[in-house]
mmCIF file of C-alpha atoms and ligand atoms in Angstrom:
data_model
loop_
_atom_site.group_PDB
_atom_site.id
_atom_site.type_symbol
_atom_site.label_atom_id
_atom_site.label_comp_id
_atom_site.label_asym_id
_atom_site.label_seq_id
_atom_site.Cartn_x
_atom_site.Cartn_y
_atom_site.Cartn_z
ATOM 1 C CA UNK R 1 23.343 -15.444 -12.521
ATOM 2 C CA UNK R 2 20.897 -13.428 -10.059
ATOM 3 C CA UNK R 3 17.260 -13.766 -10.593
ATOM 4 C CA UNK R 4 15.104 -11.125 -10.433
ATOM 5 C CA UNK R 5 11.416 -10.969 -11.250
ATOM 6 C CA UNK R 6 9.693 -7.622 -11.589
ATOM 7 C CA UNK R 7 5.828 -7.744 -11.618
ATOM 8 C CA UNK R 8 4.485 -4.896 -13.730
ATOM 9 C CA UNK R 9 7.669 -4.080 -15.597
ATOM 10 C CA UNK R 10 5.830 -3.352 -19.141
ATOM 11 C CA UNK R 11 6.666 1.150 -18.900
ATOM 12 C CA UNK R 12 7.731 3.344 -16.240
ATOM 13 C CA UNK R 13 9.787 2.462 -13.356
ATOM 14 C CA UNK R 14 9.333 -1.505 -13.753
ATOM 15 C CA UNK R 15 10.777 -1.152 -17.422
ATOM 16 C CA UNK R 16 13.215 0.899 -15.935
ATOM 17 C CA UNK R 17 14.442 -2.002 -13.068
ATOM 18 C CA UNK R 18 14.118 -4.598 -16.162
ATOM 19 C CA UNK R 19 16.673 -2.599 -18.324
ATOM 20 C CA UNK R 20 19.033 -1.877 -15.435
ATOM 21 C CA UNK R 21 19.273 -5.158 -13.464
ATOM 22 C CA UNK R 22 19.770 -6.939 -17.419
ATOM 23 C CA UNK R 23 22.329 -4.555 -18.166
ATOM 24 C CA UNK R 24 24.089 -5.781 -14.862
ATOM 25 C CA UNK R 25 23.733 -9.434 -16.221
ATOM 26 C CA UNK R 26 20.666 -10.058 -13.739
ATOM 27 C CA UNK R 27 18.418 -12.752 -15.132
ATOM 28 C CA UNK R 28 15.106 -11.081 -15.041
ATOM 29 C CA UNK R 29 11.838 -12.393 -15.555
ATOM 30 C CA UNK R 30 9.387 -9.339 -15.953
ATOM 31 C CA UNK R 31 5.336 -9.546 -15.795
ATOM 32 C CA UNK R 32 3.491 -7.728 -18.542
ATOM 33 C CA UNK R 33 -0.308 -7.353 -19.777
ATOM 34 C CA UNK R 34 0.249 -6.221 -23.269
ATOM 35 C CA UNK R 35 2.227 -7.211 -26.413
ATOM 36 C CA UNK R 36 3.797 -3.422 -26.458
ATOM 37 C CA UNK R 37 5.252 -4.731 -22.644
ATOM 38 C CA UNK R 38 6.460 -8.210 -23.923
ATOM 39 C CA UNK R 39 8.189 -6.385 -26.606
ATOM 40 C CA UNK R 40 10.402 -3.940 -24.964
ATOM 41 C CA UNK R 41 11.079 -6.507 -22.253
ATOM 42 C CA UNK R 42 12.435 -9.373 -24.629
ATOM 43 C CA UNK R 43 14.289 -6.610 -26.784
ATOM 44 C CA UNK R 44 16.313 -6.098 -23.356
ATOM 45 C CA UNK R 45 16.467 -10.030 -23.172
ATOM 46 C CA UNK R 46 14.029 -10.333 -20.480
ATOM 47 C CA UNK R 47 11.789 -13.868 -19.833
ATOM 48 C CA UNK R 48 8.253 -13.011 -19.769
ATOM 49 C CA UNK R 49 5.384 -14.037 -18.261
ATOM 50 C CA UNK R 50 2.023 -12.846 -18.434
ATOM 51 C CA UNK R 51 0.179 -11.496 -15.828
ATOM 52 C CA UNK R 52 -3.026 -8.868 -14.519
ATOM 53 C CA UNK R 53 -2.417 -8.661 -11.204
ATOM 54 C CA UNK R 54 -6.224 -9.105 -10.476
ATOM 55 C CA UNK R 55 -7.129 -11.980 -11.734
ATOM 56 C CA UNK R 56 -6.964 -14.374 -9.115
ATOM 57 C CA UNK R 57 -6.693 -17.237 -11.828
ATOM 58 C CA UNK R 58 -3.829 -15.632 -13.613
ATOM 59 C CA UNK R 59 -2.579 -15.164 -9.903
ATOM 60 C CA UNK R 60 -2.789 -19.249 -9.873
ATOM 61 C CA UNK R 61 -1.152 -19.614 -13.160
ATOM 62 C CA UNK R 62 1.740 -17.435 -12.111
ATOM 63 C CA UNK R 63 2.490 -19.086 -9.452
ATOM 64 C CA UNK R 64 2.310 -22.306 -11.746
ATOM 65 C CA UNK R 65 5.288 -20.811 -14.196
ATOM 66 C CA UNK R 66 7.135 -19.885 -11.128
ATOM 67 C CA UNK R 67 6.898 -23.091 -9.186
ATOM 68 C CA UNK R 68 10.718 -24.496 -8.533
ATOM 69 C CA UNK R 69 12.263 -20.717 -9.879
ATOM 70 C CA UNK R 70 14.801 -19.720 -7.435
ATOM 71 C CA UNK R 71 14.629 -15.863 -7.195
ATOM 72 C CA UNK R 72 17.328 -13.574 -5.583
ATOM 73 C CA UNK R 73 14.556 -10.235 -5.995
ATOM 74 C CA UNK R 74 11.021 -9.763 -6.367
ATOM 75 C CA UNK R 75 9.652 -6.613 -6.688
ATOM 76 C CA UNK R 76 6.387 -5.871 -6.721
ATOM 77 C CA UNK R 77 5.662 -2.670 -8.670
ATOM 78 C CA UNK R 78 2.420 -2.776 -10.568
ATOM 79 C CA UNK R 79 0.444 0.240 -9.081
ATOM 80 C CA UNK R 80 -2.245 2.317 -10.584
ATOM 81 C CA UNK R 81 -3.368 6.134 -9.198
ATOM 82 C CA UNK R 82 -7.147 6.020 -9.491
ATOM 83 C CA UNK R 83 -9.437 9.630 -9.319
ATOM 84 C CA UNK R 84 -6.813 12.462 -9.681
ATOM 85 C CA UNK R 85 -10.269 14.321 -7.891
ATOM 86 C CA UNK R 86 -10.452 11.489 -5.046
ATOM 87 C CA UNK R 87 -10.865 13.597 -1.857
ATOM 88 C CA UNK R 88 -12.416 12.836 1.386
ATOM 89 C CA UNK R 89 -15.017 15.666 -0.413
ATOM 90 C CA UNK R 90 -15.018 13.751 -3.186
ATOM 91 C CA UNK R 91 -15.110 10.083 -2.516
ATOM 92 C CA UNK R 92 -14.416 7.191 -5.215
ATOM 93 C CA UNK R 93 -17.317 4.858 -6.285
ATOM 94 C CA UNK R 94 -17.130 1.227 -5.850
ATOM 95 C CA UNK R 95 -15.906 0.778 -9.059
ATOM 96 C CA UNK R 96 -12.297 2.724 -8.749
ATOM 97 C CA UNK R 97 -12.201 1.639 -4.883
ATOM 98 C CA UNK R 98 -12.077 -1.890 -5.881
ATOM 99 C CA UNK R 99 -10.088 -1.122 -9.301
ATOM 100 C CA UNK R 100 -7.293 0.710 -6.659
ATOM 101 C CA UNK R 101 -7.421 -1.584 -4.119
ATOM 102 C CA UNK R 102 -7.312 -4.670 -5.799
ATOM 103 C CA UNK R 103 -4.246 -3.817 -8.158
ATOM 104 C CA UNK R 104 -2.497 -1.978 -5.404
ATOM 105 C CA UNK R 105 -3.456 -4.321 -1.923
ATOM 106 C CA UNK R 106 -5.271 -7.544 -2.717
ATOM 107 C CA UNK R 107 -2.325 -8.392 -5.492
ATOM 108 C CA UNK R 108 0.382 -7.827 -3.141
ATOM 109 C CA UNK R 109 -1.536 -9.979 -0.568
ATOM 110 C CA UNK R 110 -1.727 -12.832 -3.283
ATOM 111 C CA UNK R 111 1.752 -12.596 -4.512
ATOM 112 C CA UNK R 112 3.621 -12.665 -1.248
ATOM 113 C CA UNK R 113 2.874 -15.659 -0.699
ATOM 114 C CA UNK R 114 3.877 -17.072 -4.024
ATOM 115 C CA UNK R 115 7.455 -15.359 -4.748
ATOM 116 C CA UNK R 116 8.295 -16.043 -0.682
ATOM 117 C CA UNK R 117 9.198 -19.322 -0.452
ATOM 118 C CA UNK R 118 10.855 -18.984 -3.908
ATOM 119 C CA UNK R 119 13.562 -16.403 -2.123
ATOM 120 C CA UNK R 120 13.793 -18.210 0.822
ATOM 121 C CA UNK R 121 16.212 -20.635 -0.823
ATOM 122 C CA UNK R 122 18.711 -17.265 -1.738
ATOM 123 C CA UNK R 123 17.745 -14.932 1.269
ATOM 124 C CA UNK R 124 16.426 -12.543 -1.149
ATOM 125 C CA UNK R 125 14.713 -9.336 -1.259
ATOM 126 C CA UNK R 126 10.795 -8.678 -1.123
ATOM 127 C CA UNK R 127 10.623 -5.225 -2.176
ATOM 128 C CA UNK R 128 7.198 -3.433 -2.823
ATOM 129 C CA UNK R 129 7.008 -0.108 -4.647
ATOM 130 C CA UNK R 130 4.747 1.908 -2.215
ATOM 131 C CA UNK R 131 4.765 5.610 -1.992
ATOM 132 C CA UNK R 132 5.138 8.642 0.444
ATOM 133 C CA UNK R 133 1.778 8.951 -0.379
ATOM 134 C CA UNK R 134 0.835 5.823 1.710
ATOM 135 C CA UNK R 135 2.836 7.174 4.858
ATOM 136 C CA UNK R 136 0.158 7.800 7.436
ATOM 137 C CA UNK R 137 2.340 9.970 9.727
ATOM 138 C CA UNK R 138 3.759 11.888 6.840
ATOM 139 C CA UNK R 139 -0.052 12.864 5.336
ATOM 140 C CA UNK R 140 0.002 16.343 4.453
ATOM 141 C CA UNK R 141 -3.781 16.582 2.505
ATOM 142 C CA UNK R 142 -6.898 14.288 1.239
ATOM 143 C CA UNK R 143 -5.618 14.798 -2.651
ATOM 144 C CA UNK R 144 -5.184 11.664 -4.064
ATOM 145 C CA UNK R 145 -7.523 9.998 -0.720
ATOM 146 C CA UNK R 146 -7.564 6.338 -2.288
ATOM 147 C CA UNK R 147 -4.265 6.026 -3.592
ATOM 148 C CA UNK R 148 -2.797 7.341 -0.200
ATOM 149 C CA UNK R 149 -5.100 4.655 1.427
ATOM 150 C CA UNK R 150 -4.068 1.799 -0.999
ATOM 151 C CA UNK R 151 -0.147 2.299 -0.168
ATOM 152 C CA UNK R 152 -1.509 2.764 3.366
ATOM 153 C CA UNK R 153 -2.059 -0.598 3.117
ATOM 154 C CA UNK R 154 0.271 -1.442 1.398
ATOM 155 C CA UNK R 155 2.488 -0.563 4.010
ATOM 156 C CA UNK R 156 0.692 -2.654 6.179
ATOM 157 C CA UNK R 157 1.140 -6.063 4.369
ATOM 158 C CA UNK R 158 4.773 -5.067 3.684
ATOM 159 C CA UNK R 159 4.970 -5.047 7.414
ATOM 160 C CA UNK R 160 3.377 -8.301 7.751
ATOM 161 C CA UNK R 161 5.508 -9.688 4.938
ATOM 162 C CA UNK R 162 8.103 -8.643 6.512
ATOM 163 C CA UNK R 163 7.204 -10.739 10.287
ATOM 164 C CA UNK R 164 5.918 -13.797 8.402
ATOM 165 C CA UNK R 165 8.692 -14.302 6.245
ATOM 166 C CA UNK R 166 12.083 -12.922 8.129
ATOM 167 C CA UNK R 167 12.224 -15.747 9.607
ATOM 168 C CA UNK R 168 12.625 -17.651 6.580
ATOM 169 C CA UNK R 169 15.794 -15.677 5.436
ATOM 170 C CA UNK R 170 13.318 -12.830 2.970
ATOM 171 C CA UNK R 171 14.504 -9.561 3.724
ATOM 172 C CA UNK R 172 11.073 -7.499 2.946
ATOM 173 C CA UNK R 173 11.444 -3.753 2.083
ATOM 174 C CA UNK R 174 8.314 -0.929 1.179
ATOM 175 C CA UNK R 175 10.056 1.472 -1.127
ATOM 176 C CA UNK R 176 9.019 5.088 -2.034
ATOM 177 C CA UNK R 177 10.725 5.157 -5.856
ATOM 178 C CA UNK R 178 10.597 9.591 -5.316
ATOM 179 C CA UNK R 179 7.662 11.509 -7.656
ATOM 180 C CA UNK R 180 8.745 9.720 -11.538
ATOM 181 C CA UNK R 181 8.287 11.257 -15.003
ATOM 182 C CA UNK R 182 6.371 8.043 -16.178
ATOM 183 C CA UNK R 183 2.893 7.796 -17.252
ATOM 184 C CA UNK R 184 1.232 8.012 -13.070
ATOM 185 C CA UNK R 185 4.297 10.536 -12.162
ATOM 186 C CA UNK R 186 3.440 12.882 -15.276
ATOM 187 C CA UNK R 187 5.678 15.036 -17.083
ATOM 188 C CA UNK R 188 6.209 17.712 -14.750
ATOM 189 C CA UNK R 189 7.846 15.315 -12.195
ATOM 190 C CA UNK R 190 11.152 15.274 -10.042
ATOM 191 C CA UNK R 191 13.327 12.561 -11.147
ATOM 192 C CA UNK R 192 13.343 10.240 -14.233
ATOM 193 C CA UNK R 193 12.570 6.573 -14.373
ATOM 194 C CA UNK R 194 16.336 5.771 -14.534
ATOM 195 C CA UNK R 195 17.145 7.525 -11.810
ATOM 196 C CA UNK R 196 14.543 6.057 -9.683
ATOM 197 C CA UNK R 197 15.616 2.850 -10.654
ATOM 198 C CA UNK R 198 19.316 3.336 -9.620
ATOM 199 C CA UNK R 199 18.166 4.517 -6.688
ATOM 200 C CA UNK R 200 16.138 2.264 -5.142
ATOM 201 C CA UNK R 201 18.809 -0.479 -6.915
ATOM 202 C CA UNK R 202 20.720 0.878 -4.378
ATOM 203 C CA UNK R 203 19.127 0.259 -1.392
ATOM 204 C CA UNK R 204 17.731 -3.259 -2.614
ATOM 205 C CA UNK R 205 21.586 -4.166 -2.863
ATOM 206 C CA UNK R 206 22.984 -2.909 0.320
ATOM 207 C CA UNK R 207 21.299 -5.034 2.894
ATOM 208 C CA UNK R 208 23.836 -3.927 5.668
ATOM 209 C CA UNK R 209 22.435 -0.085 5.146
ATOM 210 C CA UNK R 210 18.726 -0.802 4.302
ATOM 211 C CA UNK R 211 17.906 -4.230 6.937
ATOM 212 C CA UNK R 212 14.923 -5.967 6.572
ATOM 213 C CA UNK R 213 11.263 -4.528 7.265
ATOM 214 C CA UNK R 214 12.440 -0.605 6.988
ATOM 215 C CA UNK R 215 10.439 1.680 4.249
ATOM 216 C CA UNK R 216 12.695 3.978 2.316
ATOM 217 C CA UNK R 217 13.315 6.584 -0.480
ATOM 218 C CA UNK R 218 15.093 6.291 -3.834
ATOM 219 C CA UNK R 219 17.674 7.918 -2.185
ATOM 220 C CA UNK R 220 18.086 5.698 1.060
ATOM 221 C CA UNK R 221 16.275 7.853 3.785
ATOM 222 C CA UNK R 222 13.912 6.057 6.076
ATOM 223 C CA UNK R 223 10.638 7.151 5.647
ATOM 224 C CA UNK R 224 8.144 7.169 8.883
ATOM 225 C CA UNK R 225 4.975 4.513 8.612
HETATM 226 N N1 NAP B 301 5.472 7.728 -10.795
HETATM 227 C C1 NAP B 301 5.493 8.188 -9.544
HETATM 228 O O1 NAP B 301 5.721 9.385 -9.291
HETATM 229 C C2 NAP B 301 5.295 7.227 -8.385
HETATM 230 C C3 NAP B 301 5.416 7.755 -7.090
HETATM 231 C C4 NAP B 301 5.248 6.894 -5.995
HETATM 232 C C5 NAP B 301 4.974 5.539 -6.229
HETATM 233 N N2 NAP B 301 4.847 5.068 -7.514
HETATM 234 C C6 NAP B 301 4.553 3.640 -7.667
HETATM 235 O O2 NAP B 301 5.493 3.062 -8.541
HETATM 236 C C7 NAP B 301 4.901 1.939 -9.230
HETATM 237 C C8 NAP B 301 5.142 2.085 -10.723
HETATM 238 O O3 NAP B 301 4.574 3.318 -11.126
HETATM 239 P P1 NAP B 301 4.901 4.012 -12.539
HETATM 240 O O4 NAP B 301 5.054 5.458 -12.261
HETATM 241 O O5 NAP B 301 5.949 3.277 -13.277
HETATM 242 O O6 NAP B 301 3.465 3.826 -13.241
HETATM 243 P P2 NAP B 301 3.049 3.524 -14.753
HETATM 244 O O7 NAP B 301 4.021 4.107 -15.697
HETATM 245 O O8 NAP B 301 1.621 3.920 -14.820
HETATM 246 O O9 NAP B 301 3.192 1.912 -14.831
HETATM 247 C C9 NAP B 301 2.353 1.111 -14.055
HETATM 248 C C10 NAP B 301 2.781 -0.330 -14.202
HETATM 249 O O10 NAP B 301 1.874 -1.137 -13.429
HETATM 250 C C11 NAP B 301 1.306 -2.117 -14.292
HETATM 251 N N3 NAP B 301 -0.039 -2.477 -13.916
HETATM 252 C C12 NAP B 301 -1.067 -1.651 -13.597
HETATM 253 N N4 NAP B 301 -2.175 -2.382 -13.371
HETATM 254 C C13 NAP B 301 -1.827 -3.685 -13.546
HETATM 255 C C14 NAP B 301 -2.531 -4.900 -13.462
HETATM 256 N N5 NAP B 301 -3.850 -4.955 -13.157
HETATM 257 N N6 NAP B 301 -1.869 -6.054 -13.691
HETATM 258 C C15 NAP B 301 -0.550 -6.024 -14.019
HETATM 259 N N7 NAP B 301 0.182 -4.906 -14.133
HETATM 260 C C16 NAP B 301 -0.467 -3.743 -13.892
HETATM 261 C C17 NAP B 301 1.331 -1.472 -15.672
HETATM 262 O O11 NAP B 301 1.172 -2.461 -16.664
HETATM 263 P P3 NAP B 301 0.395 -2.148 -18.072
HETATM 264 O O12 NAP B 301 1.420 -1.522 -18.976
HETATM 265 O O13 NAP B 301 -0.051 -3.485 -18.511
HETATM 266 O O14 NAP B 301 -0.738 -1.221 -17.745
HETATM 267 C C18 NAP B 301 2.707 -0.825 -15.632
HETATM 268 O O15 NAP B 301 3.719 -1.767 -15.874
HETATM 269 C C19 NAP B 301 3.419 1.957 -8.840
HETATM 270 O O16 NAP B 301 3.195 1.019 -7.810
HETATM 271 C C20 NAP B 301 3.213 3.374 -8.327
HETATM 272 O O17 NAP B 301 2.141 3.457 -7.401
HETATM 273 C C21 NAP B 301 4.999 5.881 -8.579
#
């Protein structure tokens, strides 16, 4: 049985991956903070394991839980918006830069290197949820400034991932998962978490379409850095 493990898969689109790669008889191990998240993901007969994604020492004990776990996916979802108002009028304080930039940057940067090695064995998937919103050439306004500059980053170590560990057999991906009805996405959004979910299923699973180090849409269209 496939292994996937989904970090921040307590609501939204990482409880939506959970639900759909179980239903497909994936073994999935999903990351939550809360007992609401450990819940819904061991009604859909998910393994758990605990995790805020900045804490470096829960980083370490993660890592721990994991050592030996063969994975065939890792996806690396956990995200938070920030300031709604953040502007380049209206810059963030310290406080929500580091809050942003340490869920959505420094924890990728810790957890590559602990869920590589473990698909190396597999040649599996690295995927990280980004957004359009981190596309520098695609930048259409300063709403949402330090969001747009945490996926810009983002981007950034997904494209380092991607030359560090290609080489070991990971196929890294950035993924933009389309603008979700989910608690960040809102209510007045495009698609549903579902459908975000098959989507970017999708290209996960078709290696052939989707190679290693591209950035892409729900949908499959390459999406410029
Ligand atoms: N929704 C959209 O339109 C949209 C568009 C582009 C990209 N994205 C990206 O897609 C990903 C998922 O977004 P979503 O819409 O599903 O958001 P969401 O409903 O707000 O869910 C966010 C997820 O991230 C987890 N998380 C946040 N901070 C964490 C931390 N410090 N440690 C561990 N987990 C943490 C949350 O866990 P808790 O339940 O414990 O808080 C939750 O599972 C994010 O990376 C987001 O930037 C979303």
């Amino acid at each position: 049985m496939p292994v996937a493990l989904i970090v921040g898969a307590s609501r939204g689109i990482g409880l939506a991956l959970a639900r759909q790669y179980r239903a497909d008889g994936w073994d999935v191990i999903g990351s939550h903070r809360g007992q609401d998240g450990r819940q819904r993901l061991q009604a859909l007969g998910a393994r758990v394991l605990e995790l805020d994604v900045r804490d470096a020492g829960a980083c370490a004990a993660f890592a721990a839980e994991l050592e030996g776990q063969r994975l065939e996916l890792a996806v690396i979802n956990a995200g938070v918006y920030g300031p709604r108002t953040a502007s380049l009028k209206e810059p963030p304080d310290a406080a929500q830069f580091d809050r942003v930039m340490h869920t959505n940057v420094l924890a990728a940067m810790r957890l590559a290197p602990i869920v590589a090695p473990l698909l190396a064995p597999a040649r599996g998937t690295l995927a990280f949820v980004s957004s359009r919103m981190g596309s520098i050439a695609g930048a259409g306004g300063s709403n949402g400034a330090l969001y747009r500059a945490s996926k810009a980053a983002l981007n950034m170590v997904a494209r380092l991932a991607h030359l560090e560990y290609a080489g070991h057999g990971v196929r890294v991906l950035a993924l933009h998962p389309g603008w979700v009805r989910t608690d960040m996405g809102g209510p007045g959004a495009e698609v549903d978490a579902d459908e975000s979910a098959a989507g970017m299923r999708r290209v996960i699973g078709d290696a052939a379409t989707f190679p290693a180090g591209g950035f892409f849409d729900f949908r499959g269209q390459p999406l410029a850095w």
